[in-house]
Structure formats: C-alpha cells, structure tokens
Short mmCIF file of C-alpha atoms in Angstrom, two decimals:
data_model
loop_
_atom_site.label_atom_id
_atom_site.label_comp_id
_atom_site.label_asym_id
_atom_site.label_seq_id
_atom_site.Cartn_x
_atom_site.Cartn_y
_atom_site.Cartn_z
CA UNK O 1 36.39 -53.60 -1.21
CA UNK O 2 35.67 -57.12 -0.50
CA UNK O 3 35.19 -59.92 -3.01
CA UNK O 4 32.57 -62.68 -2.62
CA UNK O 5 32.04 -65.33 -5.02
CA UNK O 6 28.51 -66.20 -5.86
CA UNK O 7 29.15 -69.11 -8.42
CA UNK O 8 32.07 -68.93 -10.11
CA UNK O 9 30.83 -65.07 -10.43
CA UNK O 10 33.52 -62.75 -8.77
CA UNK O 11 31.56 -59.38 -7.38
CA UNK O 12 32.74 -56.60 -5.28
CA UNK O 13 31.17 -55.39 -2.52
CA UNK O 14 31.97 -52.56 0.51
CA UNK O 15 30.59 -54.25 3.61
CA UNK O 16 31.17 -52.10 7.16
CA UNK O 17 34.95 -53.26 7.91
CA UNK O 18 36.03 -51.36 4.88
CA UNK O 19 34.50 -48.43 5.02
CA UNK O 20 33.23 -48.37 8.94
CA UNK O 21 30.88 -45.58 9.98
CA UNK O 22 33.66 -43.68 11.66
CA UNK O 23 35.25 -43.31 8.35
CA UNK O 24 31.98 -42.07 6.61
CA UNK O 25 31.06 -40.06 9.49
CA UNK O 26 34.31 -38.14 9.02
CA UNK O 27 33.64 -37.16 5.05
CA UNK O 28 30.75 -35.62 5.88
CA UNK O 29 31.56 -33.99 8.91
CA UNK O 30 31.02 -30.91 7.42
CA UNK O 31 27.81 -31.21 4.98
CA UNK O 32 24.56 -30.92 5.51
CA UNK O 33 21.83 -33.39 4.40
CA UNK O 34 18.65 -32.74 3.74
CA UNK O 35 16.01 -35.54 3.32
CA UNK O 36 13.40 -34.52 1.01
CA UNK O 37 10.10 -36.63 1.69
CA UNK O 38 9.21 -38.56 4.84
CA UNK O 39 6.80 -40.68 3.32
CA UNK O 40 8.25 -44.36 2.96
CA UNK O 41 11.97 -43.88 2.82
CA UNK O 42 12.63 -40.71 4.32
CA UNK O 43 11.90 -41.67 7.85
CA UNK O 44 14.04 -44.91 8.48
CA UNK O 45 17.04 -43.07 6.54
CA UNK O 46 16.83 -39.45 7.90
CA UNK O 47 16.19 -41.28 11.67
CA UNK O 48 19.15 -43.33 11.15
CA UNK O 49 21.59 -40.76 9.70
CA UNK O 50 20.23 -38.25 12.61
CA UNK O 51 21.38 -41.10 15.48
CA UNK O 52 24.77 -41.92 13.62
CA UNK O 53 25.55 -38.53 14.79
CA UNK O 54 25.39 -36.69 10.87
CA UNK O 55 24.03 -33.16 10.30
CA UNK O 56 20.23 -33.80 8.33
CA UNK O 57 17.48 -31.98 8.09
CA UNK O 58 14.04 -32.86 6.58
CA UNK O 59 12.17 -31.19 4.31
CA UNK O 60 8.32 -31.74 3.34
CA UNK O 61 5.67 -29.51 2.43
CA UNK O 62 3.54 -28.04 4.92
CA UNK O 63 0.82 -29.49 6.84
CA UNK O 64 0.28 -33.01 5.85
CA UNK O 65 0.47 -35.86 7.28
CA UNK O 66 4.28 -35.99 6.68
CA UNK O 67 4.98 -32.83 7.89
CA UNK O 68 3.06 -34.01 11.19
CA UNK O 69 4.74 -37.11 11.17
CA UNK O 70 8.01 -35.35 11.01
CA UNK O 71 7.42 -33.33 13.99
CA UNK O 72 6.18 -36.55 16.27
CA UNK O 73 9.64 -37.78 15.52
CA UNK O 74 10.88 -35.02 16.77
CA UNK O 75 12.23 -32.78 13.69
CA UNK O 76 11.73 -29.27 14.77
CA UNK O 77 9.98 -26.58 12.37
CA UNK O 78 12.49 -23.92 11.55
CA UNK O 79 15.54 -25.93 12.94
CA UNK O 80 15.32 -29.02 11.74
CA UNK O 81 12.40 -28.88 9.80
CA UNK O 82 11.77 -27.05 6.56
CA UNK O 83 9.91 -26.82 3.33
CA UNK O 84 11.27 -28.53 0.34
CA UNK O 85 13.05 -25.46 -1.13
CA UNK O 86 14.44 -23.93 2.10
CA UNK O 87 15.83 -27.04 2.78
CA UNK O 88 17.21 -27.54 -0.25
CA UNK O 89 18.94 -24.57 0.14
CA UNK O 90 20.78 -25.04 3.04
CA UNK O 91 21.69 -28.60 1.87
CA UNK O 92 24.80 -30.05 0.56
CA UNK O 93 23.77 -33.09 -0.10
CA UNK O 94 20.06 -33.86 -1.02
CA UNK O 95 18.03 -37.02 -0.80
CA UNK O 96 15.05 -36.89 -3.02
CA UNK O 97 12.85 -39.19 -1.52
CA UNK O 98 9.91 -37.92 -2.37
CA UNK O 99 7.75 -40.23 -4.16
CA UNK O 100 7.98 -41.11 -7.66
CA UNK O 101 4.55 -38.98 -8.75
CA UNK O 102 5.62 -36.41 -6.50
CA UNK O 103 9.42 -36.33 -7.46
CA UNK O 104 7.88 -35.28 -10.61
CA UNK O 105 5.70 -32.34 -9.01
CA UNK O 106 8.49 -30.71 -6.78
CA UNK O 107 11.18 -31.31 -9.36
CA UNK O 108 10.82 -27.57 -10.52
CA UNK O 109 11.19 -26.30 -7.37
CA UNK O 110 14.12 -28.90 -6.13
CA UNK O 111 15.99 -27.78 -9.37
CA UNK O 112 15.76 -24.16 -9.10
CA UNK O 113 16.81 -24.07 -5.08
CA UNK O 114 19.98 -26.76 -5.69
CA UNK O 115 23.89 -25.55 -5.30
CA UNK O 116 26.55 -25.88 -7.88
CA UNK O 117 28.73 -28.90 -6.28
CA UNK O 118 25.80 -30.26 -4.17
CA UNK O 119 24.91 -33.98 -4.53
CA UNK O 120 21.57 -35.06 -5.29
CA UNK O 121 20.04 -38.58 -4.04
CA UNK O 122 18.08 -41.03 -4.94
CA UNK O 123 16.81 -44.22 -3.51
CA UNK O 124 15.09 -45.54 -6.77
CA UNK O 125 16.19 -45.08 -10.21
CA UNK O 126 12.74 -44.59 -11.77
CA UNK O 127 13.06 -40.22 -12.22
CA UNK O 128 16.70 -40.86 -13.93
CA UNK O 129 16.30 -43.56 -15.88
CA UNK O 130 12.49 -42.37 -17.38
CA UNK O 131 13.45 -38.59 -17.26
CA UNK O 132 11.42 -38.75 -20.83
CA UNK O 133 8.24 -39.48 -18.87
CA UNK O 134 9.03 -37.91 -15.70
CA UNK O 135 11.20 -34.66 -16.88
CA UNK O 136 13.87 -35.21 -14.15
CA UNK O 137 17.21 -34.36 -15.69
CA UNK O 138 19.68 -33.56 -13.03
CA UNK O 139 21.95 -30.33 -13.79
CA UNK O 140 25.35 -31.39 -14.93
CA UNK O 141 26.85 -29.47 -12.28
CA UNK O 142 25.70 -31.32 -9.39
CA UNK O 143 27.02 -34.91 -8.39
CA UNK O 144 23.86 -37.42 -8.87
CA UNK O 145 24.41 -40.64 -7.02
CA UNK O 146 21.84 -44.02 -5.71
CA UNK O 147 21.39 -45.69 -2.60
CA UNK O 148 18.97 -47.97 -2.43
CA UNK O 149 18.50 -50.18 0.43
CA UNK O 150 16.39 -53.59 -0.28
CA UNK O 151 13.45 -52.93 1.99
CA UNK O 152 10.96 -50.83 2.88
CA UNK O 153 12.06 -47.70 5.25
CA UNK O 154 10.15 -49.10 8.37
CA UNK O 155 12.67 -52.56 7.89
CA UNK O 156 15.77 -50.19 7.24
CA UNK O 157 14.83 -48.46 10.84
CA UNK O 158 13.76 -51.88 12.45
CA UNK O 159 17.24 -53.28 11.48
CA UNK O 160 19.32 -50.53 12.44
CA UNK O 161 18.01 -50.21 15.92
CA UNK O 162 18.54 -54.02 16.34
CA UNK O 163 21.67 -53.31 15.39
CA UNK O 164 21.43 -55.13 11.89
CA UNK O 165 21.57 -53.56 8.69
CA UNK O 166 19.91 -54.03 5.23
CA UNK O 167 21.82 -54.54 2.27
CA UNK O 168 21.82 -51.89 -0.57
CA UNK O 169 22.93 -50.91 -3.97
CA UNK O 170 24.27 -48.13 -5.00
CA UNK O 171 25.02 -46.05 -8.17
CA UNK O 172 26.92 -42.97 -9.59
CA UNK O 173 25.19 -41.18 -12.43
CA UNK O 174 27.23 -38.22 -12.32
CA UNK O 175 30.63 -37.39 -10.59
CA UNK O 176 30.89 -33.42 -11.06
CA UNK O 177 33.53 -33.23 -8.09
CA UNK O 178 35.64 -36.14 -8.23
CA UNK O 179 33.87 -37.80 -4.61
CA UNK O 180 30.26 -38.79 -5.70
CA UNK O 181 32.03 -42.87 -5.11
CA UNK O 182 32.59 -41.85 -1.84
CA UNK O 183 29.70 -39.63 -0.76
CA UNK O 184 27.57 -42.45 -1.71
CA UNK O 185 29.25 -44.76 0.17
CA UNK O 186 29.78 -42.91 3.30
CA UNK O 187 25.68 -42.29 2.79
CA UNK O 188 24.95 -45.80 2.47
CA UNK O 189 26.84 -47.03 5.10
CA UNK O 190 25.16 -44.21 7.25
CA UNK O 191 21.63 -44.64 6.47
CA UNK O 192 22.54 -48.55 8.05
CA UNK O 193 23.49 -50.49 4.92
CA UNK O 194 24.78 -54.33 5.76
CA UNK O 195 26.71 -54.09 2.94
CA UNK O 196 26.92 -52.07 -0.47
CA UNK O 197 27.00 -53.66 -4.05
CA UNK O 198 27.06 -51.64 -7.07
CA UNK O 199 24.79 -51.32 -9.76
CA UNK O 200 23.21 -48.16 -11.87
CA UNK O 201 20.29 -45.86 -12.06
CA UNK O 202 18.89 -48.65 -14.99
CA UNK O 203 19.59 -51.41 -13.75
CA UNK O 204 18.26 -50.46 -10.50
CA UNK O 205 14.88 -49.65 -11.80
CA UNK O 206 14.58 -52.68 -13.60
CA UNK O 207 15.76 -54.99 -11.12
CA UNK O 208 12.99 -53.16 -8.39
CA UNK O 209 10.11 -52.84 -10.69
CA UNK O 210 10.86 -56.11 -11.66
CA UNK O 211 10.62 -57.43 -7.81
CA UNK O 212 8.05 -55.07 -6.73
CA UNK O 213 5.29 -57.11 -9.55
CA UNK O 214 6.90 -60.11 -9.63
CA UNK O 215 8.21 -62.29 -6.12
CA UNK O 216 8.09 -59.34 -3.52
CA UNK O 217 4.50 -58.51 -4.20
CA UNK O 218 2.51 -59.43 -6.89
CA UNK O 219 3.49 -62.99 -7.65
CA UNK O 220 3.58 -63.93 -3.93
CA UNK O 221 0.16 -62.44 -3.90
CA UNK O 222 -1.32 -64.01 -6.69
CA UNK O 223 0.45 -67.54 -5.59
CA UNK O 224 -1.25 -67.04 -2.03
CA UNK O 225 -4.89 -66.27 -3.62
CA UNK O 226 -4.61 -68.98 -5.93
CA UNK O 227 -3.36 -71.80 -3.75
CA UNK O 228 -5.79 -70.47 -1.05
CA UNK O 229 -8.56 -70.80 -3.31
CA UNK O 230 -8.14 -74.11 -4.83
CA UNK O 231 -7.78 -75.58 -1.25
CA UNK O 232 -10.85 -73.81 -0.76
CA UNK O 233 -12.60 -74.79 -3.71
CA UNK O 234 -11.76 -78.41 -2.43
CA UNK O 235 -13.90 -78.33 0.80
CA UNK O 236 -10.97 -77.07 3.25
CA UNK O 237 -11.79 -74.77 6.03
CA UNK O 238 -10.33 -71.27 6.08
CA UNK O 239 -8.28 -71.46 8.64
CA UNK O 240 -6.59 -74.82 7.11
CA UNK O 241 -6.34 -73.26 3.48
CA UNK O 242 -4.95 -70.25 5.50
CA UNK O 243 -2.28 -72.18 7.41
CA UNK O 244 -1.13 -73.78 4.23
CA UNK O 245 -0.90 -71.07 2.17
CA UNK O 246 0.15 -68.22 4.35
CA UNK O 247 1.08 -68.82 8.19
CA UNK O 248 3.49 -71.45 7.79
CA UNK O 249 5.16 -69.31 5.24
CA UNK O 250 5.73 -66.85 6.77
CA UNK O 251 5.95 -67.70 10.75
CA UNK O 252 8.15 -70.83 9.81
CA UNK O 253 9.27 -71.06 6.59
CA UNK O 254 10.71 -68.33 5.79
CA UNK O 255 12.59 -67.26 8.32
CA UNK O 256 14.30 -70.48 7.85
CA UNK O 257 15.06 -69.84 4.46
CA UNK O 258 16.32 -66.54 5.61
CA UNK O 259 19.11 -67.66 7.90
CA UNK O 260 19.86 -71.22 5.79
CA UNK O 261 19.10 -71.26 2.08
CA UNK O 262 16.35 -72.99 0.32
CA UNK O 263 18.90 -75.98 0.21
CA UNK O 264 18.82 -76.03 3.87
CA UNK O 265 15.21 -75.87 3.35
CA UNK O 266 14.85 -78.75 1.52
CA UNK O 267 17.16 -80.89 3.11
CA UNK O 268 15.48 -80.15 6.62
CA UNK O 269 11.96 -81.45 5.67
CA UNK O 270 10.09 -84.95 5.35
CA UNK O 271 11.06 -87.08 2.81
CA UNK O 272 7.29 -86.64 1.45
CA UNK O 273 7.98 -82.87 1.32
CA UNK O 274 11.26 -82.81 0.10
CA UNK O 275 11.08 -85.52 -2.86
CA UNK O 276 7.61 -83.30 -3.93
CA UNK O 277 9.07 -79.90 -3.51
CA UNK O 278 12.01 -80.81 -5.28
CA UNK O 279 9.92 -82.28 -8.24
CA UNK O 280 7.11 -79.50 -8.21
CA UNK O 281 9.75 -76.37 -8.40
CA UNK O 282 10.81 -76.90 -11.95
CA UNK O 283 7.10 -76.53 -13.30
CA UNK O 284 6.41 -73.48 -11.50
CA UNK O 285 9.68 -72.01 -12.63
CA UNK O 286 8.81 -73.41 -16.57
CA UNK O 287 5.61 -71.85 -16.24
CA UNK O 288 6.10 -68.70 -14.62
CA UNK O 289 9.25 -67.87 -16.53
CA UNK O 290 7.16 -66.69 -19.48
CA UNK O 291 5.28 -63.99 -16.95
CA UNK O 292 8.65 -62.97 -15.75
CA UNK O 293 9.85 -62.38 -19.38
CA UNK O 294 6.38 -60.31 -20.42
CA UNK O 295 7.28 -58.50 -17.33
CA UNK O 296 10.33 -57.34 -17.21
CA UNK O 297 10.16 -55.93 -21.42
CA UNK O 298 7.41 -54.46 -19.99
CA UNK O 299 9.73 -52.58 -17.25
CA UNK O 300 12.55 -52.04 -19.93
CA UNK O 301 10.24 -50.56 -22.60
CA UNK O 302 8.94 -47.81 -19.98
CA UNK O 303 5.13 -49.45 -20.36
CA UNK O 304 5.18 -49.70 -16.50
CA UNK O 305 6.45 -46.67 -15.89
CA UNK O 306 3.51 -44.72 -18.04
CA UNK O 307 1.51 -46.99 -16.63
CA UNK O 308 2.37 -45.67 -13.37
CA UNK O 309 2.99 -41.92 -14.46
CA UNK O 310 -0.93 -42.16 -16.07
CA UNK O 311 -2.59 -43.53 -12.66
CA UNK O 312 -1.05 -40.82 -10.32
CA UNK O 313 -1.80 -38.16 -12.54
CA UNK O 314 -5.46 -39.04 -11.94
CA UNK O 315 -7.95 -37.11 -9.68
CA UNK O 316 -9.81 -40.17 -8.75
CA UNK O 317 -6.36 -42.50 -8.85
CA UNK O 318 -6.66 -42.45 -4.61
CA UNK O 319 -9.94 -42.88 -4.14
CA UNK O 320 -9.79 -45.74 -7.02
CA UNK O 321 -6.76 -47.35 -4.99
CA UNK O 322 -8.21 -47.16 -1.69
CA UNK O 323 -11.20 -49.29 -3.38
CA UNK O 324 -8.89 -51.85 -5.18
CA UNK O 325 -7.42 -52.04 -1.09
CA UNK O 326 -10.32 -52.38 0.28
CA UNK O 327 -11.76 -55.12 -1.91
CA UNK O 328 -8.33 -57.21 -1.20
CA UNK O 329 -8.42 -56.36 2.86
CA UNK O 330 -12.29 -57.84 2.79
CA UNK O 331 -11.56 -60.85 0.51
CA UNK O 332 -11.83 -64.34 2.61
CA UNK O 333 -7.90 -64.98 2.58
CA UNK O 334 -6.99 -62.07 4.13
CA UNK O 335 -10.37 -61.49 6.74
CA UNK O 336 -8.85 -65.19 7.55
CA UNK O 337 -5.41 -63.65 7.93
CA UNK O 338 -6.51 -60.84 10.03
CA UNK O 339 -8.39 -63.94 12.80
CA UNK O 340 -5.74 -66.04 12.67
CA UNK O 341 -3.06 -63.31 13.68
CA UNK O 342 -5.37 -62.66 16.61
CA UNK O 343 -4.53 -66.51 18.02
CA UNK O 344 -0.82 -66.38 17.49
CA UNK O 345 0.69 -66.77 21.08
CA UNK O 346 1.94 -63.50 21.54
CA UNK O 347 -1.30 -61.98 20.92
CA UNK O 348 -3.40 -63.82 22.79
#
C-alpha cells in the first residue's frame, strides 16, 4: 500500500502500481460477476469490468427501461443478460446495485438465489448500515464487501475511457473466506478506481449522505438560488446574475480548483478578489457549520434514511418528484442556464 500524508495525518491507500489491473485481473480469472441493476451505477462499472477483459454478466428485471438499456449496450438476453435471480445464480461475486428502494424489494429474492462462499457488493452503505429500516442482513456465509467510487456511474465510464480513473473507498463487512481484502480490491481497481482508500459500510453512508445534501447537491444548490436571486433582486439581468453565480463556476473555476487547490485559487486571482474571498470564507463556514452539524445527526440517527425509506414507498412518490423537478427545471436560474449553454462556443 502506499502512504500519503494529508497534514500531519498518515493514511494508506492502494493506488494502480500496487495492485495493477493485471494482478486483479488474475484473482478473478475464474469468477463470475454479476451486476445487479443498471440504473446509475451498474452501467459505468459492469461496462468497465466487461472491457478490462473480466467475466460479468448483468442482471435486471424484465422489460424496463434498464433491461432495454442493457441490451443497447450490447448485453445479450440469455448470455449475458439475465433476471436478477438467474443471475445471481450463476454468480460468484454479486454487485447489488440496485437502488436503495429497490435493494429493499429484490432483497428476498437476491438472498434466497446467493451461494455459500459468494461475495456480495455494494457501492453504498445505506442497506448494511440501516438493515433495521431496510431488512438487508447479509448471510454470514457469504463475504460482504464496498466499493464505492466518488461519482456518479456516467463519470466512472467517462474517466475510464479517457483513460483516467475515479477515486473510491472501499470496505469489508464480512470476510467468510479469508480474500474479501482482496476481492474488493481487485474489484475496485477493475471497475477503474484512481486509487482505493479504506473506510466502512458506516462511515461510508454517512460521509455520502452527508455530501449528497450538503456541498455535492443541496448546498451548492441552495448557494446558486440564493446568490442568483439576490443579484436579481438587485436589478441585474439574468444572464449577468447567471454568469456570476453559475457559468464561471463551473466553466472556469472549478476546473481550476480541480487541477490546483483552492490555494492556487486564491493566489491566482485579483487582489480585489483574493483579499474579499479570503475575508468572506470564514463567515460562510461560521454560518453554515451549524446546517452541517443538524445534518449529519440527522444522517447518523437514521432520520434521513426513513425519510428516504417513507418517500419511495409511496404510490404517488414519482409523480410527486417529477413535479418538485419540474418546478426547479422551469425556475428563472436554471431556464437562464439552459440559454446560456446554448451560446457557449462549442455549441454555437
């Protein structure tokens, strides 16, 4: 493993020179993996095991848009492509990438059709780590192990067939065989990890929940609507409240910050900017820690996991969502958004 210092703070990590994809390729010459789901993570990880030469399959149920979606990418029905208990079945190792709502529907069936000695999967330690609220509780004699890259599925695919990789955590819950440490890192490194850095099924959880309502999504939202808004409020056009709050973000900014560090950042701007920035950043992180404290007891008590569990479990929870969508897609900021895209130079 290699060590990297972040700090003063010593952690170990497995990046691609220690365990290379030759190496993992070779400890699982002989299993077959079957991707259950190929909704959001099952695509980008069952695409990029399939071209790092591994034996998967796919499994979905039957004539949805998944299963369609499957076959345009070119998993075969019967061959490649199965129903979620035949091809658990013939798996050794599982990936249960199902959703979270519908990990909880299929678990039954995925239960009843795994193999003494098989290893089950996970991407997401929500089933695991609420298995009150979700009734997941793996049989103790299977291996139960984590992978969880830190993007979506479409970015994991995007990366790997630019040759790049996304980074990933990864977890053992349960080692029945002695080798769930290794078939999880031999997975990880095939699905197109850039490197691996361990964590566990709670921690995970936390840590993503966490993201997904705080910086990833819903703070960065929230920041954008209410900046946006105020510039509006102020007599500035929407494309110049747009440009401020969003565009330069995100076509220049960013990106930046990506490849350099914020400190980069901030030593590559105006004086004006950088003395304001600089100044400005400790009362958004004073008042914002509060919501990021409410938040994440809110993720350790389970509350947001109910909360989740409750909507799903709705008949109206789609058609409700697709209205909540809809009322965001039509709101000013993002109709601006969706014009402003139009004009960037590639598109026009």
């Amino acid at each position: 493993m290699a060590q990297l210092n972040f700090g003063g703070t010593t952690e170990e990590v497995v990046t691609r020179e220690e365990y290379p994809l030759a190496k993992a390729q070779d400890f699982l010459s002989n299993k077959t993996i079957a991707v259950l789901g190929y909704g959001v993570q099952g695509p980008g990880q069952a695409l990029n095991l399939k071209d790092n030469g591994f034996n998967v399959i796919v499994g979905q149920r039957k004539g949805g848009g998944s299963w369609n979606k499957a076959i345009e990418d070119g998993w075969v029905e019967g061959e490649t492509l199965f129903e979620l208990a035949a091809a658990t079945q013939q798996a050794d190792v599982v990936m249960y990438l199902l959703s979270d709502a519908g990990q909880i529907s299929a678990w039954p069936e995925v239960k009843a059709n795994l193999n003494a000695g098989d290893t089950l999967y996970f991407s997401h330690g929500f089933a695991v780590t609420y298995h009150q609220q979700t009734g997941i509780v793996p049989p103790k004699d299977v291996d139960v192990v984590l992978v969880a890259p830190k993007g979506s599925g479409r970015s994991l695919r995007t990366f790997f067939k630019q040759g790049k990789g996304l980074n990933s955590s990864y977890a053992i819950f349960q080692d029945v065989t002695g080798h769930a440490k290794q078939t999880a890192t031999a997975l990880g490194i095939g699905v197109g990890s850039g490197y691996l850095f361990e964590t566990d099924f709670k921690k995970e959880v936390y840590s993503d929940l966490t993201g997904e309502r705080g910086i990833l999504m819903g703070a960065i939202a929230g920041l954008f609507e209410a900046q946006y808004n105020v510039l509006r409020k102020h007599g500035h056009s929407p494309s110049e409240a747009f440009n401020e709050t969003v565009e330069e973000l995100t076509q220049s900014l960013m990106p930046l910050v990506a490849d350099n560090g914020m400190d980069w950042m901030f030593a590559n701007t105006s004086t004006t900017a950088q003395r304001g920035a600089l100044d400005w950043r400790h009362k958004f992180r004073e008042a914002n820690t509060p919501i990021f404290e409410d938040l994440y007891a809110s993720v350790a008590s389970g509350e947001e996991a109910r909360v989740v569990i409750e909507a799903n479990q709705k008949p109206d929870y789609r058609e409700k969502l697709n209205q909540e969508l809809e009322a965001l897609r039509n709101s000013e900021l993002w109709q601006t958004g969706q014009q402003v895209r139009k004009l960037r130079p590639e598109n026009v």
